[in-house]
Amino acid sequence: MFDLIIRNANLPDGRQGFDVGIADGKIAAIEKTLAATSGEKIDATDRLLSPPFCDSHFHMDATLSLGLPRMNVSGTLLEGIALWGELRPTLTREALVERALRYCDLAVSQGLLAVRSHVDTSDPRLVTAEALLEVKEKVAPYIDLQLVAFPQDGYFRAADGVASLNRALDMGVDIVGGIPHFERTMEDGARSVEALCRIAAERGLPVDMHCDETDDPMSRHIETLAAETVRFGLQGRVAGSHLTSMHSMDNYYVSKLIPLMAEAEINVIPNPLINIMLQGRHDTYPKCRGMTRVRELMAAGLNVSFGHDCVMDPWYSMGSGDMLEVAHMAIHVTQMGSIEDKRKIFDAITGNSAKTMGLEGYGLEVGCKADLVLLQAADVNEALRLKPARLFVIKAGKIIARTAARICELFLDGRPASIDIGKDYIPRTPAP
């Protein structure tokens, strides 16, 4: 007897038509034909069943604040930072909590059940940390929310940067953040990396730094981050986010850098939607597009996951909380369009992100937590192509969100009465 059985599901690894039995909040069986009964049943009808999506880089304190106090007219990173600086003194705990909870509702509807959010610690009031710690507690039954102490204005550059970051960690923020390329000098940036890694080592915490989010090929703080990771014994616990300067670096230097990053077991977090929007702003043509070297980093064995970064905030006026939208952009920007490439891209918003975040019990195997998403698509490739409806979102074996299948009725003489793009347009392999 199971609490829930999902029948006739296709799995991300290519297995088709499997039944998944769930009991006591965990996956208890995965079989071709599961001879058992259950309290509840879902017929997947040969659609894709996946572990939930994970966002390893986000800014929940800024989300849904688009238009406050004004719009980002230039669309640039620097105007976004300046605009956030205008908004920050007006922030209240109540407004921050309300926007973050609304975003979490959206995330659940998209099958996004794990988020790592950076929390700006540059305002000594730390109202952002207070608010998101409250949100973390409220959403714990359905979203794994991790918080990064992020000195947006610079760890050394901000007047109270050092003290505020330490206070945020004392309050219970989970992860040490940084932004070395935004310090006053390259030397201060390197000093901040060393200081922040030291704090993480002393406190036993992970590190996640905005690193080299610039088109400047001489911004090389990722090298320092990798070296300090090894020095402090933080291998596997450190993430470098963005790394857009690697797009502009010469190949010889990168041939040295990537092995150093691999030695340090750096987790790499590009943000395809935001990187492609904000980078290359000083170029005419040829124009830098600012995505880090995803294919090369994956080939070197580094764990690469993707972040959404922003949704309707001072930096990015778009976004929907849909990690498949992030992955869809990544396929185009990285030119990773083969079937095998797309499996790797899908991993970057599921298993790889879970690894970056250190999530326990994540996956689609017997014994894993029964956190699952059923999509209106036949397989991973189709999910990435279509960004389909999340028919069911399941947390600990309980249905927490449901969306009707998208079926279009047609009124055309001699044509079908309806179409389901998740079934009717699956690529057909020619017979041998």
Coordinates of N, CA and C in Angstrom, one line a residue, residues 179-371:
I179 N 31.6 40.2 -3.4 CA 31.6 40.8 -4.7 C 32.9 41.5 -5.0
P180 N 34.0 40.8 -5.1 CA 35.4 41.4 -5.2 C 35.6 42.3 -6.3
H181 N 34.9 42.1 -7.5 CA 35.1 43.1 -8.6 C 34.5 44.4 -8.4
F182 N 33.7 44.6 -7.3 CA 33.0 45.8 -7.0 C 33.8 46.6 -5.9
E183 N 34.9 46.1 -5.4 CA 35.6 46.8 -4.4 C 36.4 47.9 -5.2
R184 N 37.0 48.9 -4.4 CA 37.6 50.1 -5.0 C 38.7 49.7 -6.0
T185 N 39.5 48.7 -5.6 CA 40.7 48.3 -6.3 C 40.8 46.8 -6.5
M186 N 41.6 46.4 -7.5 CA 41.8 44.9 -7.6 C 42.4 44.3 -6.3
E187 N 43.3 45.1 -5.7 CA 43.9 44.6 -4.5 C 42.9 44.4 -3.4
D188 N 41.9 45.4 -3.2 CA 40.9 45.3 -2.2 C 40.0 44.1 -2.5
G189 N 39.7 43.8 -3.8 CA 39.0 42.7 -4.2 C 39.6 41.4 -3.8
A190 N 40.9 41.3 -4.0 CA 41.6 40.1 -3.6 C 41.6 39.9 -2.1
R191 N 41.8 41.1 -1.4 CA 41.8 41.0 0.1 C 40.4 40.6 0.6
S192 N 39.3 41.0 -0.1 CA 38.0 40.6 0.4 C 37.8 39.1 0.2
V193 N 38.3 38.5 -0.9 CA 38.2 37.1 -1.1 C 38.9 36.3 0.0
E194 N 40.1 36.7 0.4 CA 40.8 36.1 1.4 C 40.1 36.2 2.8
A195 N 39.6 37.4 3.1 CA 38.9 37.6 4.3 C 37.6 36.8 4.4
L196 N 36.9 36.8 3.4 CA 35.6 36.1 3.4 C 35.7 34.6 3.4
C197 N 36.7 34.0 2.7 CA 37.0 32.6 2.8 C 37.5 32.2 4.2
R198 N 38.2 33.1 4.9 CA 38.7 32.9 6.2 C 37.5 32.8 7.2
I199 N 36.5 33.7 7.0 CA 35.3 33.7 7.8 C 34.6 32.4 7.6
A200 N 34.4 32.0 6.4 CA 33.7 30.7 6.1 C 34.4 29.5 6.8
A201 N 35.7 29.5 6.7 CA 36.5 28.4 7.3 C 36.3 28.4 8.8
E202 N 36.4 29.6 9.4 CA 36.2 29.7 10.9 C 34.8 29.3 11.3
R203 N 33.8 29.7 10.6 CA 32.4 29.4 11.0 C 31.9 28.1 10.4
G204 N 32.7 27.4 9.6 CA 32.2 26.1 9.0 C 31.1 26.3 8.0
L205 N 31.1 27.4 7.2 CA 30.0 27.8 6.3 C 30.5 27.6 4.8
P206 N 29.6 27.5 3.9 CA 29.9 27.5 2.5 C 30.2 29.0 2.0
V207 N 30.7 29.1 0.8 CA 31.0 30.4 0.2 C 30.3 30.5 -1.2
D208 N 29.7 31.6 -1.5 CA 29.1 31.8 -2.8 C 29.3 33.3 -3.2
M209 N 30.3 33.5 -4.1 CA 30.6 34.9 -4.4 C 30.2 35.3 -5.8
H210 N 29.6 36.5 -5.9 CA 29.5 37.1 -7.2 C 31.0 37.4 -7.7
C211 N 31.4 36.8 -8.7 CA 32.8 36.9 -9.1 C 33.0 37.3 -10.5
D212 N 33.7 38.4 -10.7 CA 34.1 38.8 -12.1 C 32.9 39.0 -13.0
E213 N 31.8 39.6 -12.5 CA 30.6 39.9 -13.3 C 30.9 41.2 -14.1
T214 N 31.8 41.0 -15.1 CA 32.3 42.1 -15.9 C 32.8 41.6 -17.2
D215 N 32.9 42.5 -18.2 CA 33.5 42.1 -19.5 C 35.0 42.3 -19.5
D216 N 35.6 42.7 -18.4 CA 37.0 43.0 -18.3 C 37.8 41.7 -18.2
P217 N 38.6 41.3 -19.2 CA 39.3 40.1 -19.1 C 40.4 40.0 -18.0
M218 N 40.8 41.2 -17.5 CA 41.7 41.3 -16.4 C 41.1 41.2 -15.0
S219 N 39.8 41.0 -15.0 CA 39.1 40.8 -13.7 C 39.3 39.3 -13.4
R220 N 40.2 38.9 -12.5 CA 40.6 37.5 -12.4 C 40.4 37.1 -10.9
H221 N 39.4 37.5 -10.2 CA 39.2 37.1 -8.8 C 38.8 35.7 -8.7
I222 N 38.4 35.0 -9.7 CA 38.1 33.6 -9.6 C 39.4 32.8 -9.4
E223 N 40.5 33.3 -9.9 CA 41.8 32.7 -9.6 C 42.1 32.7 -8.1
T224 N 41.9 33.9 -7.6 CA 42.1 34.1 -6.1 C 41.1 33.3 -5.3
L225 N 39.9 33.2 -5.7 CA 38.9 32.4 -5.0 C 39.3 30.9 -5.0
A226 N 39.7 30.4 -6.2 CA 40.1 29.0 -6.2 C 41.3 28.8 -5.3
A227 N 42.3 29.7 -5.4 CA 43.5 29.5 -4.5 C 43.2 29.5 -3.1
E228 N 42.3 30.5 -2.7 CA 41.9 30.6 -1.2 C 41.1 29.4 -0.8
T229 N 40.3 28.9 -1.7 CA 39.5 27.7 -1.4 C 40.4 26.5 -1.0
V230 N 41.5 26.3 -1.8 CA 42.4 25.2 -1.5 C 43.1 25.6 -0.2
R231 N 43.6 26.8 -0.1 CA 44.3 27.2 1.1 C 43.5 26.9 2.4
F232 N 42.2 27.2 2.4 CA 41.4 27.1 3.6 C 40.7 25.7 3.7
G233 N 41.0 24.8 2.8 CA 40.4 23.5 2.8 C 38.9 23.6 2.6
L234 N 38.4 24.4 1.7 CA 37.0 24.6 1.4 C 36.5 23.9 0.2
Q235 N 37.3 23.0 -0.4 CA 36.9 22.3 -1.6 C 35.5 21.8 -1.6
G236 N 34.8 22.0 -2.7 CA 33.4 21.6 -2.8 C 32.4 22.4 -2.1
R237 N 32.8 23.4 -1.3 CA 31.9 24.2 -0.5 C 31.9 25.6 -1.0
V238 N 32.5 25.9 -2.2 CA 32.6 27.3 -2.7 C 32.0 27.3 -4.1
A239 N 31.3 28.4 -4.3 CA 30.7 28.7 -5.6 C 31.1 30.0 -6.2
G240 N 31.5 30.1 -7.4 CA 31.7 31.3 -8.1 C 30.6 31.6 -9.1
S241 N 29.8 32.7 -8.8 CA 28.7 33.0 -9.6 C 29.0 34.0 -10.7
H242 N 28.4 33.9 -11.8 CA 28.5 34.7 -13.0 C 29.8 34.4 -13.8
L243 N 30.9 34.8 -13.3 CA 32.2 34.5 -14.0 C 32.2 35.0 -15.4
T244 N 31.6 36.1 -15.7 CA 31.4 36.5 -17.1 C 32.7 37.0 -17.7
S245 N 33.7 37.4 -16.9 CA 34.9 37.9 -17.5 C 35.6 36.7 -18.2
M246 N 35.3 35.5 -17.9 CA 36.0 34.4 -18.6 C 35.6 34.3 -20.1
H247 N 34.5 35.0 -20.4 CA 34.1 35.1 -21.8 C 35.1 35.8 -22.6
S248 N 35.7 36.8 -22.0 CA 36.7 37.7 -22.7 C 38.1 37.4 -22.5
M249 N 38.4 36.4 -21.6 CA 39.8 36.1 -21.3 C 40.5 35.4 -22.5
D250 N 41.8 35.5 -22.6 CA 42.5 34.8 -23.7 C 42.6 33.3 -23.3
N251 N 42.7 32.5 -24.3 CA 42.6 31.0 -24.1 C 43.8 30.5 -23.4
Y252 N 44.9 31.1 -23.5 CA 46.1 30.6 -22.8 C 45.9 30.7 -21.3
Y253 N 45.4 31.9 -20.8 CA 45.2 32.1 -19.4 C 44.1 31.1 -18.9
V254 N 43.1 30.9 -19.7 CA 42.0 30.0 -19.3 C 42.5 28.6 -19.2
S255 N 43.4 28.2 -20.0 CA 44.0 26.8 -19.9 C 44.7 26.6 -18.6
K256 N 45.1 27.6 -17.9 CA 45.7 27.5 -16.6 C 44.6 27.6 -15.5
L257 N 43.6 28.5 -15.8 CA 42.6 28.8 -14.8 C 41.7 27.6 -14.5
I258 N 41.2 27.0 -15.6 CA 40.2 26.0 -15.4 C 40.7 24.8 -14.6
P259 N 41.9 24.3 -14.8 CA 42.5 23.2 -13.9 C 42.6 23.7 -12.5
L260 N 42.9 24.9 -12.2 CA 43.0 25.4 -10.8 C 41.6 25.4 -10.2
M261 N 40.6 25.8 -11.0 CA 39.2 25.7 -10.5 C 38.8 24.3 -10.2
A262 N 39.2 23.4 -11.1 CA 38.8 22.0 -10.9 C 39.5 21.4 -9.6
E263 N 40.8 21.8 -9.4 CA 41.5 21.4 -8.2 C 40.7 21.8 -6.9
A264 N 40.2 23.0 -7.0 CA 39.5 23.6 -5.9 C 38.0 23.1 -5.8
E265 N 37.6 22.4 -6.8 CA 36.2 21.8 -6.8 C 35.2 23.0 -6.7
I266 N 35.5 24.0 -7.5 CA 34.6 25.2 -7.5 C 33.2 24.8 -8.1
N267 N 32.1 25.2 -7.5 CA 30.8 25.1 -8.2 C 30.6 26.4 -9.0
V268 N 30.3 26.3 -10.2 CA 30.1 27.4 -11.2 C 28.6 27.7 -11.4
I269 N 28.3 28.9 -11.2 CA 26.8 29.3 -11.4 C 26.7 30.5 -12.4
P270 N 26.6 30.2 -13.7 CA 26.2 31.2 -14.6 C 24.7 31.5 -14.5
N271 N 24.3 32.7 -15.0 CA 23.0 33.2 -14.9 C 22.6 33.6 -16.3
P272 N 22.2 32.7 -17.2 CA 22.0 33.0 -18.6 C 21.2 34.1 -19.0
L273 N 20.0 34.3 -18.4 CA 19.1 35.4 -18.7 C 19.7 36.7 -18.4
I274 N 20.3 36.9 -17.3 CA 20.8 38.1 -16.8 C 22.2 38.4 -17.5
N275 N 23.0 37.4 -17.6 CA 24.3 37.6 -18.2 C 24.2 38.1 -19.7
I276 N 23.3 37.5 -20.4 CA 23.1 37.9 -21.8 C 22.4 39.2 -21.9
M277 N 21.7 39.7 -20.9 CA 21.1 41.0 -21.0 C 22.0 42.1 -20.5
L278 N 22.9 41.9 -19.5 CA 23.6 43.0 -18.9 C 25.0 43.1 -19.5
Q279 N 25.6 42.0 -20.0 CA 27.0 42.1 -20.4 C 27.1 42.7 -21.9
G280 N 28.3 43.1 -22.2 CA 28.6 43.6 -23.6 C 28.0 45.0 -23.8
R281 N 27.7 45.7 -22.8 CA 27.0 47.0 -23.0 C 28.0 48.1 -23.5
H282 N 29.3 47.9 -23.4 CA 30.2 48.9 -23.9 C 30.7 48.5 -25.3
D283 N 30.2 47.4 -25.8 CA 30.7 47.0 -27.2 C 29.7 47.5 -28.2
T284 N 30.3 47.7 -29.4 CA 29.4 47.9 -30.6 C 29.4 46.5 -31.3
Y285 N 30.3 46.3 -32.3 CA 30.5 45.0 -32.9 C 31.9 44.8 -33.2
P286 N 32.5 43.6 -33.0 CA 32.0 42.4 -32.4 C 31.5 42.7 -31.0
K287 N 30.5 42.0 -30.6 CA 29.8 42.3 -29.3 C 30.0 41.1 -28.4
C288 N 30.6 41.4 -27.2 CA 30.7 40.3 -26.2 C 29.3 40.0 -25.6
R289 N 29.0 38.7 -25.4 CA 27.7 38.3 -24.9 C 27.8 37.9 -23.4
G290 N 29.0 37.7 -22.9 CA 29.2 37.7 -21.4 C 28.8 36.4 -20.7
M291 N 28.5 35.3 -21.4 CA 28.3 34.0 -20.7 C 29.7 33.4 -20.5
T292 N 29.8 32.8 -19.3 CA 31.1 32.1 -19.1 C 31.2 30.8 -19.9
R293 N 32.3 30.2 -19.8 CA 32.6 29.0 -20.7 C 32.0 27.7 -20.2
V294 N 30.7 27.6 -20.4 CA 30.0 26.5 -19.8 C 30.4 25.2 -20.3
R295 N 30.5 25.0 -21.6 CA 30.9 23.8 -22.2 C 32.3 23.3 -21.7
E296 N 33.3 24.2 -21.7 CA 34.6 23.9 -21.3 C 34.7 23.6 -19.8
L297 N 33.9 24.3 -19.0 CA 33.9 24.0 -17.6 C 33.3 22.7 -17.2
M298 N 32.2 22.3 -17.9 CA 31.6 21.0 -17.8 C 32.5 19.9 -18.2
A299 N 33.2 20.1 -19.3 CA 34.2 19.1 -19.8 C 35.3 18.9 -18.9
A300 N 35.7 19.9 -18.1 CA 36.8 19.7 -17.1 C 36.3 19.1 -15.8
G301 N 35.0 18.8 -15.7 CA 34.5 18.1 -14.6 C 34.0 19.0 -13.5
L302 N 33.9 20.3 -13.7 CA 33.3 21.2 -12.7 C 31.8 21.0 -12.7
N303 N 31.3 21.2 -11.5 CA 29.8 21.2 -11.3 C 29.2 22.6 -11.7
V304 N 28.5 22.6 -12.8 CA 27.9 23.8 -13.4 C 26.4 23.8 -13.2
S305 N 25.8 24.8 -12.5 CA 24.4 24.9 -12.3 C 24.0 26.3 -12.7
F306 N 22.7 26.5 -13.0 CA 22.2 27.8 -13.5 C 21.3 28.5 -12.5
G307 N 21.4 29.8 -12.5 CA 20.5 30.6 -11.6 C 19.6 31.5 -12.4
H308 N 18.5 31.8 -11.9 CA 17.6 32.8 -12.5 C 18.0 34.2 -12.2
D309 N 18.6 34.4 -11.1 CA 19.2 35.7 -10.7 C 18.2 36.7 -10.3
C310 N 17.4 37.1 -11.3 CA 16.4 38.2 -11.1 C 15.1 38.0 -11.7
V311 N 14.0 38.5 -11.1 CA 12.7 38.5 -11.7 C 12.0 39.8 -11.3
M312 N 11.8 40.6 -12.3 CA 11.1 41.9 -12.2 C 11.7 42.7 -11.1
D313 N 12.9 43.1 -11.2 CA 13.6 43.9 -10.2 C 14.4 45.0 -10.9
P314 N 15.2 45.8 -10.2 CA 16.0 46.9 -10.9 C 16.9 46.5 -12.0
W315 N 17.3 45.2 -12.0 CA 18.3 44.7 -13.0 C 17.6 44.1 -14.2
Y316 N 16.4 43.5 -14.0 CA 15.8 42.7 -15.0 C 14.3 42.8 -15.0
S317 N 13.7 43.4 -16.0 CA 12.3 43.7 -16.0 C 11.4 42.5 -16.4
M318 N 12.1 41.3 -16.7 CA 11.4 40.2 -17.2 C 11.5 39.1 -16.1
G319 N 11.2 37.8 -16.6 CA 11.4 36.7 -15.7 C 10.1 36.2 -15.2
S320 N 10.0 34.8 -14.9 CA 8.8 34.2 -14.5 C 8.9 33.1 -13.5
G321 N 10.1 33.0 -12.9 CA 10.4 31.9 -11.9 C 10.5 30.6 -12.6
D322 N 10.7 30.5 -13.9 CA 10.7 29.3 -14.6 C 12.1 28.9 -15.0
M323 N 12.7 27.9 -14.3 CA 14.1 27.5 -14.6 C 14.2 26.9 -16.0
L324 N 13.2 26.4 -16.6 CA 13.2 26.0 -18.0 C 13.5 27.1 -19.0
E325 N 13.0 28.3 -18.6 CA 13.3 29.5 -19.4 C 14.8 29.8 -19.3
V326 N 15.3 29.7 -18.1 CA 16.8 29.9 -17.9 C 17.6 28.9 -18.8
A327 N 17.2 27.7 -18.7 CA 17.9 26.6 -19.5 C 17.7 26.8 -21.0
H328 N 16.6 27.2 -21.4 CA 16.3 27.5 -22.8 C 17.2 28.5 -23.4
M329 N 17.4 29.6 -22.6 CA 18.4 30.6 -23.0 C 19.8 30.1 -23.0
A330 N 20.1 29.2 -22.0 CA 21.5 28.7 -22.0 C 21.8 27.8 -23.2
I331 N 20.8 27.1 -23.7 CA 21.1 26.3 -24.9 C 21.5 27.1 -26.0
H332 N 20.8 28.3 -26.2 CA 21.1 29.2 -27.3 C 22.4 29.9 -27.2
V333 N 22.7 30.4 -26.0 CA 23.9 31.2 -25.8 C 25.1 30.3 -25.8
T334 N 25.1 29.1 -25.2 CA 26.2 28.3 -25.2 C 26.4 27.5 -26.5
Q335 N 25.3 27.5 -27.3 CA 25.3 26.7 -28.6 C 25.4 25.2 -28.2
M336 N 24.8 24.8 -27.1 CA 24.8 23.4 -26.7 C 23.4 22.8 -27.1
G337 N 23.3 22.4 -28.4 CA 22.0 22.0 -28.9 C 21.9 20.5 -29.2
S338 N 22.9 19.7 -29.0 CA 22.8 18.3 -29.2 C 21.9 17.6 -28.2
I339 N 21.5 16.4 -28.4 CA 20.7 15.7 -27.4 C 21.5 15.5 -26.1
E340 N 22.7 15.1 -26.2 CA 23.5 15.0 -25.0 C 23.8 16.3 -24.3
D341 N 24.0 17.4 -25.1 CA 24.2 18.7 -24.5 C 22.9 19.1 -23.7
K342 N 21.8 18.9 -24.3 CA 20.6 19.3 -23.6 C 20.3 18.5 -22.3
R343 N 20.7 17.3 -22.2 CA 20.7 16.6 -21.0 C 21.5 17.2 -19.9
K344 N 22.7 17.7 -20.3 CA 23.6 18.4 -19.4 C 23.0 19.7 -19.0
I345 N 22.3 20.4 -19.9 CA 21.7 21.7 -19.5 C 20.5 21.4 -18.5
F346 N 19.8 20.3 -18.8 CA 18.7 20.0 -17.8 C 19.3 19.7 -16.4
D347 N 20.4 19.0 -16.4 CA 21.0 18.7 -15.2 C 21.4 19.9 -14.4
A348 N 21.7 21.0 -15.2 CA 22.2 22.3 -14.6 C 21.1 23.0 -13.8
I349 N 19.8 22.6 -14.0 CA 18.7 23.2 -13.3 C 18.1 22.2 -12.3
T350 N 18.7 21.0 -12.3 CA 18.1 20.0 -11.4 C 19.3 19.5 -10.5
G351 N 19.8 18.3 -10.9 CA 20.8 17.7 -10.0 C 22.1 18.5 -9.7
N352 N 22.6 19.2 -10.7 CA 23.8 20.0 -10.5 C 23.5 21.1 -9.5
S353 N 22.4 21.7 -9.6 CA 22.0 22.8 -8.7 C 21.8 22.2 -7.3
A354 N 21.2 21.0 -7.2 CA 21.0 20.4 -5.9 C 22.4 20.1 -5.3
K355 N 23.4 19.7 -6.1 CA 24.7 19.5 -5.6 C 25.4 20.7 -5.1
T356 N 25.2 21.8 -5.9 CA 25.8 23.1 -5.5 C 25.2 23.5 -4.1
M357 N 23.9 23.3 -3.9 CA 23.2 23.7 -2.7 C 23.3 22.7 -1.6
G358 N 23.9 21.5 -1.9 CA 24.1 20.5 -0.8 C 22.8 19.9 -0.3
L359 N 21.8 19.8 -1.2 CA 20.5 19.2 -0.8 C 20.6 17.7 -0.6
E360 N 20.1 17.3 0.5 CA 20.1 15.9 0.9 C 18.8 15.2 0.4
G361 N 18.9 14.0 0.0 CA 17.7 13.2 -0.4 C 17.1 13.6 -1.7
Y362 N 17.8 14.4 -2.5 CA 17.3 14.9 -3.8 C 17.5 13.9 -4.9
G363 N 16.5 13.7 -5.7 CA 16.7 12.9 -6.9 C 15.5 12.0 -7.2
L364 N 15.6 11.2 -8.2 CA 14.5 10.3 -8.6 C 15.0 8.9 -8.5
E365 N 15.3 8.4 -7.3 CA 15.6 7.0 -7.1 C 15.0 6.6 -5.8
V366 N 14.9 5.3 -5.6 CA 14.3 4.7 -4.4 C 15.1 5.3 -3.2
G367 N 14.3 5.8 -2.2 CA 15.0 6.3 -1.0 C 15.1 7.9 -1.0
C368 N 14.9 8.5 -2.2 CA 15.0 9.9 -2.3 C 13.7 10.5 -1.8
K369 N 13.7 11.8 -1.4 CA 12.5 12.5 -1.0 C 11.5 12.5 -2.2
A370 N 10.3 12.4 -1.9 CA 9.2 12.4 -2.9 C 8.9 13.8 -3.3
D371 N 9.9 14.6 -3.8 CA 9.7 15.9 -4.3 C 9.8 15.8 -5.8

